[in-house]
Amino acid sequence: MKHISILVPEGAILGSIEGPRQVFTEVNAFLESMGNAPRFKVQLVSQGTIPPVYNGIYQVSATPISEVGSTDLVIIPALDGDMQKNLENNKAFIPWIVQQYKRGAEVASLCVGAFLLAATGLLQGKSCATHWMAANAFRQMFPGVNLVEDKIITDENGLYTSGGAFSYLNLILHLIGKYAGRDVAVFCSKAFQIDIERQSQSPFIIFKGQKEHEDELIKKAQEFIEQNFQDKITVDELAGMLYLGRRNFERRFKKATSNTVVEYMQRVKVEAAKKSFETSRKNINEVMYDVGYADVKAFRTIFRKITGLTPIEYRNKYNREAIVLEA
């Protein structure tokens, strides 16, 4: 039987505590209905007191970590609010998580629970997923972690992370498949109506630019790109506008935004195209020209690379008028 310890940190989002507990408990019930032994022992654990959850609206009774000798899997739920404050309020968990990992336990973070996992140092040099809205803050706090913004699940050396919000359920299914078998994971997928094959959160990402940095010249370049995305802008033009050499400009841009200049221009154009697909009745070619592309193949390739969907798939998924027309 696998011993699962679900942390109950201060400031935790209740759904990401109760959600995993409910799914793992349902697995046990399913196995028992088939005449099999339950697979999981699920335990809620705290730093020692009854922690306030979600701004103190809820309190959850849990076993103190001092009473947990060892475990097989530690689950870190999502946290709400200021992450620096959350890490300070939950710092007693950090050495305990490291100790359990060194003893052979695996560790999984859900959504922005990745901040607490990263604070242990265990993710240094490894891949990590989190909510796309927290990506910029995460990069600033943990530059040594390889943030994969588009992924829903990472699985590396017994460390697991998940993308934003309820996509943590995809990670829970992944773990159930690993511990209890594919057939049980498929059952849970059907019972909880979770898309078991979903691997990317790219279709949900809203690109707002990365301006949480101190390089004012690069911010000027970003603003110029965002205000003139319909035009053909070259890297040399931007570098000259800022009186920087091209190599120096590209280096500073990448350091400040985590994107190359070309990637940033592509993401701005695609974000504008997404908004047009969501709100207008324009066809693919019209939107393509509006955002500054002239080559249909290139536009479709870049759009799919960034969103995970073709332009037509995106329009049909998010445009209300397109849904009405198809109905």
Coordinates of C-alpha atoms in Angstrom, one line a residue:
M1 CA 0.0 0.0 0.0
K2 CA 1.3 3.4 -1.0
H3 CA 1.4 6.0 1.8
I4 CA 0.4 9.4 0.4
S5 CA 1.0 12.5 2.5
I6 CA -1.0 15.5 1.3
L7 CA 0.4 18.7 2.8
V8 CA -2.0 21.2 4.4
P9 CA 0.1 24.4 4.3
E10 CA -1.1 27.8 5.5
G11 CA -2.7 29.6 2.7
A12 CA -3.4 26.5 0.7
I13 CA -6.3 26.4 -1.8
L14 CA -8.7 23.9 -0.4
G15 CA -9.7 22.3 -3.7
S16 CA -6.1 21.1 -4.4
I17 CA -6.1 19.3 -1.0
E18 CA -9.6 17.8 -1.2
G19 CA -9.4 17.0 -4.9
P20 CA -6.4 14.6 -4.7
R21 CA -7.7 13.1 -1.5
Q22 CA -11.1 12.4 -3.1
V23 CA -9.6 10.8 -6.3
F24 CA -7.2 8.6 -4.4
T25 CA -10.0 7.5 -2.0
E26 CA -12.2 6.7 -5.0
V27 CA -9.4 4.5 -6.4
N28 CA -9.5 2.5 -3.2
A29 CA -13.3 2.2 -3.4
F30 CA -13.1 1.0 -7.0
L31 CA -10.4 -1.6 -6.2
E32 CA -12.4 -2.9 -3.3
S33 CA -15.6 -3.2 -5.4
M34 CA -13.6 -5.5 -7.7
G35 CA -12.5 -7.7 -4.8
N36 CA -9.0 -6.2 -4.6
A37 CA -7.1 -4.6 -1.7
P38 CA -7.0 -0.8 -1.4
R39 CA -3.9 0.7 -3.0
F40 CA -3.5 4.0 -1.0
K41 CA -3.3 5.2 2.5
V42 CA -4.1 8.9 2.3
Q43 CA -3.1 11.2 5.1
L44 CA -3.3 15.0 5.5
V45 CA -0.3 16.4 7.2
S46 CA 0.5 19.9 8.7
Q47 CA 3.4 21.7 10.3
G48 CA 1.9 21.0 13.7
T49 CA -1.1 23.2 14.2
I50 CA -4.5 23.4 12.6
P51 CA -3.5 25.6 9.6
P52 CA -5.7 28.3 8.2
V53 CA -6.6 27.5 4.6
Y54 CA -7.5 30.0 1.9
N55 CA -7.3 33.2 3.9
G56 CA -8.5 31.5 7.0
I57 CA -12.0 30.7 5.6
Y58 CA -11.3 27.0 6.2
Q59 CA -9.5 25.0 8.8
V60 CA -8.4 21.4 8.1
S61 CA -7.5 18.8 10.7
A62 CA -4.2 17.1 9.9
T63 CA -1.5 15.0 11.4
P64 CA 1.7 16.9 12.4
I65 CA 4.7 16.1 10.2
S66 CA 6.6 15.2 13.4
E67 CA 4.4 12.2 13.7
V68 CA 5.0 11.0 10.1
G69 CA 8.0 8.8 10.1
S70 CA 8.1 8.1 6.4
T71 CA 5.9 8.2 3.4
D72 CA 5.9 7.2 -0.3
L73 CA 4.5 10.3 -1.9
V74 CA 4.3 13.9 -0.8
I75 CA 1.7 16.1 -2.5
I76 CA 2.1 19.9 -2.3
P77 CA -1.1 21.7 -3.0
A78 CA -1.6 25.1 -4.6
L79 CA -1.1 28.2 -2.5
D80 CA -3.0 31.4 -2.6
G81 CA -1.6 35.0 -2.3
D82 CA 1.9 36.3 -1.9
M83 CA 4.4 33.5 -2.5
Q84 CA 7.2 35.0 -0.4
K85 CA 4.9 35.2 2.5
N86 CA 3.6 31.6 1.8
L87 CA 7.1 30.3 1.8
E88 CA 7.9 32.0 5.1
N89 CA 4.7 30.7 6.7
N90 CA 5.4 27.1 5.6
K91 CA 9.1 26.9 6.0
A92 CA 8.9 24.0 8.4
F93 CA 7.8 21.8 5.5
I94 CA 10.9 22.5 3.5
P95 CA 13.5 20.3 5.5
W96 CA 10.8 17.7 6.0
I97 CA 10.1 17.4 2.3
V98 CA 13.9 17.1 1.6
Q99 CA 14.3 14.5 4.3
Q100 CA 11.4 12.4 2.9
Y101 CA 12.8 12.6 -0.7
K102 CA 16.2 11.5 0.5
R103 CA 14.5 8.5 2.2
G104 CA 13.0 7.5 -1.1
A105 CA 9.7 9.3 -1.2
E106 CA 8.5 11.0 -4.4
V107 CA 7.2 14.5 -4.3
A108 CA 4.5 16.1 -6.5
S109 CA 3.5 19.8 -6.6
L110 CA 0.1 21.0 -7.9
C111 CA -0.1 24.3 -9.8
V112 CA 1.7 27.1 -7.8
G113 CA 2.6 24.5 -5.1
A114 CA 5.7 24.4 -7.4
F115 CA 7.0 27.5 -5.5
L116 CA 7.2 25.5 -2.2
L117 CA 8.8 22.5 -4.0
A118 CA 11.3 24.8 -5.7
A119 CA 12.2 26.4 -2.3
T120 CA 13.5 23.0 -1.2
G121 CA 16.2 23.1 -3.9
L122 CA 15.2 19.7 -5.2
L123 CA 14.2 21.2 -8.6
Q124 CA 17.5 22.9 -9.2
G125 CA 18.5 22.2 -12.8
K126 CA 15.3 20.2 -13.4
S127 CA 12.1 20.8 -15.4
C128 CA 9.1 22.3 -13.7
A129 CA 5.5 23.2 -14.6
T130 CA 3.2 25.7 -12.8
H131 CA 0.3 28.0 -13.6
W132 CA 1.1 30.1 -16.7
M133 CA 0.0 33.3 -14.8
A134 CA 2.8 32.7 -12.2
A135 CA 5.5 31.9 -14.8
N136 CA 7.3 35.3 -14.6
A137 CA 7.3 35.4 -10.8
F138 CA 8.6 31.8 -10.7
R139 CA 11.5 32.5 -13.1
Q140 CA 12.5 35.5 -11.0
M141 CA 12.5 33.6 -7.7
F142 CA 14.0 30.4 -9.0
P143 CA 16.2 31.1 -12.1
G144 CA 18.0 27.8 -11.7
V145 CA 14.9 25.8 -12.4
N146 CA 13.9 25.0 -16.0
L147 CA 10.3 26.3 -16.2
V148 CA 8.4 24.6 -19.0
E149 CA 5.5 27.0 -19.3
D150 CA 3.5 24.9 -21.8
K151 CA 3.5 21.6 -20.0
I152 CA 0.8 20.2 -17.8
I153 CA 3.0 17.5 -16.3
T154 CA 6.7 17.0 -15.6
D155 CA 8.2 13.8 -14.3
E156 CA 11.8 13.7 -13.4
N157 CA 13.8 11.7 -10.8
G158 CA 10.8 11.2 -8.5
L159 CA 9.7 14.8 -8.7
Y160 CA 6.4 15.7 -10.4
T161 CA 4.9 19.1 -11.1
S162 CA 1.7 20.2 -12.8
G163 CA 0.3 23.1 -14.8
G164 CA -2.3 25.6 -13.7
A165 CA -5.5 25.3 -11.7
F166 CA -7.5 22.1 -12.2
S167 CA -4.9 20.6 -14.6
Y168 CA -3.4 19.1 -11.4
L169 CA -6.0 16.4 -11.9
N170 CA -4.0 15.2 -15.0
L171 CA -1.0 14.8 -12.7
I172 CA -3.1 12.8 -10.2
L173 CA -4.2 10.5 -13.1
H174 CA -0.6 10.1 -14.1
L175 CA 0.4 9.0 -10.6
I176 CA -2.6 6.7 -10.3
G177 CA -1.6 5.1 -13.7
K178 CA 2.0 4.6 -12.3
Y179 CA 1.0 3.2 -8.9
A180 CA -2.3 1.3 -9.7
G181 CA -2.2 0.7 -13.5
R182 CA -3.5 2.2 -16.7
D183 CA -6.9 0.6 -16.3
V184 CA -7.5 2.3 -12.9
A185 CA -6.4 5.6 -14.3
V186 CA -8.8 5.2 -17.2
F187 CA -11.6 4.5 -14.8
C188 CA -10.8 7.6 -12.8
S189 CA -10.7 9.6 -16.0
K190 CA -14.2 8.5 -16.8
A191 CA -15.6 8.8 -13.2
F192 CA -14.2 12.4 -12.7
Q193 CA -14.5 13.3 -16.4
I194 CA -10.9 14.3 -16.8
D195 CA -9.2 14.3 -20.2
I196 CA -6.5 11.7 -19.6
E197 CA -4.5 12.6 -22.7
R198 CA -4.2 16.3 -22.2
Q199 CA -0.5 17.3 -22.1
S200 CA -0.3 21.0 -22.8
Q201 CA -1.7 24.2 -21.2
S202 CA -0.7 26.2 -24.2
P203 CA -4.3 26.8 -25.5
F204 CA -5.1 28.5 -22.1
I205 CA -2.1 30.9 -21.9
I206 CA -2.8 34.6 -22.3
F207 CA 0.4 36.4 -23.3
K208 CA 0.8 39.7 -21.5
G209 CA 4.4 40.3 -22.0
Q210 CA 7.2 39.9 -19.4
K211 CA 7.8 43.3 -18.0
E212 CA 8.6 42.4 -14.4
H213 CA 12.2 43.3 -14.9
E214 CA 14.4 46.4 -14.5
D215 CA 15.8 46.9 -18.0
E216 CA 14.0 50.0 -19.1
L217 CA 15.5 50.0 -22.6
I218 CA 14.1 46.5 -23.2
K219 CA 10.7 47.6 -21.9
K220 CA 10.8 50.3 -24.6
A221 CA 11.5 47.6 -27.2
Q222 CA 8.6 45.5 -25.9
E223 CA 6.2 48.4 -26.0
F224 CA 7.3 49.2 -29.6
I225 CA 6.7 45.6 -30.7
E226 CA 3.2 45.6 -29.0
Q227 CA 2.2 48.9 -30.5
N228 CA 3.4 48.0 -34.0
F229 CA 2.9 44.2 -34.3
Q230 CA 1.1 44.6 -37.6
D231 CA 4.3 45.9 -39.2
K232 CA 7.4 44.1 -40.3
I233 CA 9.9 44.8 -37.5
T234 CA 13.5 43.6 -37.7
V235 CA 15.9 42.9 -34.8
D236 CA 18.4 45.4 -36.3
E237 CA 15.8 48.1 -36.4
L238 CA 15.0 47.6 -32.7
A239 CA 18.6 47.5 -31.7
G240 CA 19.3 50.7 -33.7
M241 CA 16.4 52.4 -32.2
L242 CA 17.9 51.8 -28.7
Y243 CA 21.5 52.6 -29.8
L244 CA 22.6 49.0 -28.9
G245 CA 24.6 46.5 -30.9
R246 CA 22.5 43.6 -32.1
R247 CA 24.2 40.9 -30.0
N248 CA 24.1 43.0 -26.9
F249 CA 20.4 43.8 -27.5
E250 CA 19.5 40.2 -28.1
R251 CA 21.4 39.1 -25.0
R252 CA 19.6 41.7 -22.8
F253 CA 16.2 41.0 -24.3
K254 CA 16.5 37.3 -23.6
K255 CA 17.7 37.8 -20.1
A256 CA 14.9 40.2 -19.3
T257 CA 12.0 38.4 -21.0
S258 CA 13.0 34.8 -21.2
N259 CA 12.2 35.0 -24.9
T260 CA 14.3 35.8 -27.9
V261 CA 13.3 39.0 -29.8
V262 CA 11.7 36.9 -32.6
E263 CA 9.9 34.7 -30.2
Y264 CA 8.5 37.8 -28.4
M265 CA 7.3 39.3 -31.7
Q266 CA 5.6 36.0 -32.6
R267 CA 3.9 35.7 -29.3
V268 CA 2.5 39.2 -29.5
K269 CA 1.2 38.6 -33.0
V270 CA -0.4 35.3 -32.1
E271 CA -2.0 36.8 -29.0
A272 CA -3.6 39.5 -31.2
A273 CA -4.7 36.8 -33.6
K274 CA -6.3 34.8 -30.7
K275 CA -8.3 37.8 -29.6
S276 CA -9.5 38.3 -33.2
F277 CA -10.6 34.7 -33.5
E278 CA -12.4 34.9 -30.2
T279 CA -14.4 38.0 -30.9
S280 CA -14.8 38.5 -34.7
R281 CA -16.1 36.6 -37.7
K282 CA -13.0 37.2 -39.8
N283 CA -11.6 34.2 -41.7
I284 CA -8.0 32.8 -41.2
N285 CA -6.5 34.9 -44.0
E286 CA -8.0 38.1 -42.8
V287 CA -6.7 37.6 -39.3
M288 CA -3.3 36.5 -40.6
Y289 CA -2.9 39.8 -42.6
D290 CA -4.2 41.9 -39.6
V291 CA -1.4 40.6 -37.4
G292 CA 1.3 41.1 -40.0
Y293 CA 1.7 37.6 -41.6
A294 CA 1.6 37.1 -45.4
D295 CA 2.4 33.3 -45.5
V296 CA -0.4 31.0 -44.5
K297 CA 1.8 28.1 -43.8
A298 CA 4.2 30.1 -41.6
F299 CA 1.2 31.6 -39.7
R300 CA -0.4 28.2 -39.1
T301 CA 2.9 26.7 -38.0
I302 CA 3.8 29.5 -35.5
F303 CA 0.2 29.6 -34.2
R304 CA 0.1 25.9 -33.5
K305 CA 3.6 26.0 -32.0
I306 CA 2.5 28.6 -29.5
T307 CA -1.1 27.6 -28.8
G308 CA -1.1 23.8 -29.4
L309 CA -4.1 24.3 -31.8
T310 CA -4.5 25.2 -35.4
P311 CA -6.1 28.6 -36.1
I312 CA -9.3 26.9 -37.2
E313 CA -9.4 24.7 -34.1
Y314 CA -8.8 27.7 -31.8
R315 CA -11.5 29.7 -33.5
N316 CA -14.0 26.9 -33.3
K317 CA -13.2 26.3 -29.6
Y318 CA -13.4 29.8 -28.3
N319 CA -15.6 31.8 -30.7
R320 CA -19.2 31.8 -29.6
E321 CA -20.4 32.7 -33.1
A322 CA -18.5 29.8 -34.6
I323 CA -20.1 27.5 -32.1
V324 CA -23.6 28.8 -33.0
L325 CA -22.9 28.5 -36.7
E326 CA -21.7 24.9 -36.4
A327 CA -24.7 24.0 -34.2

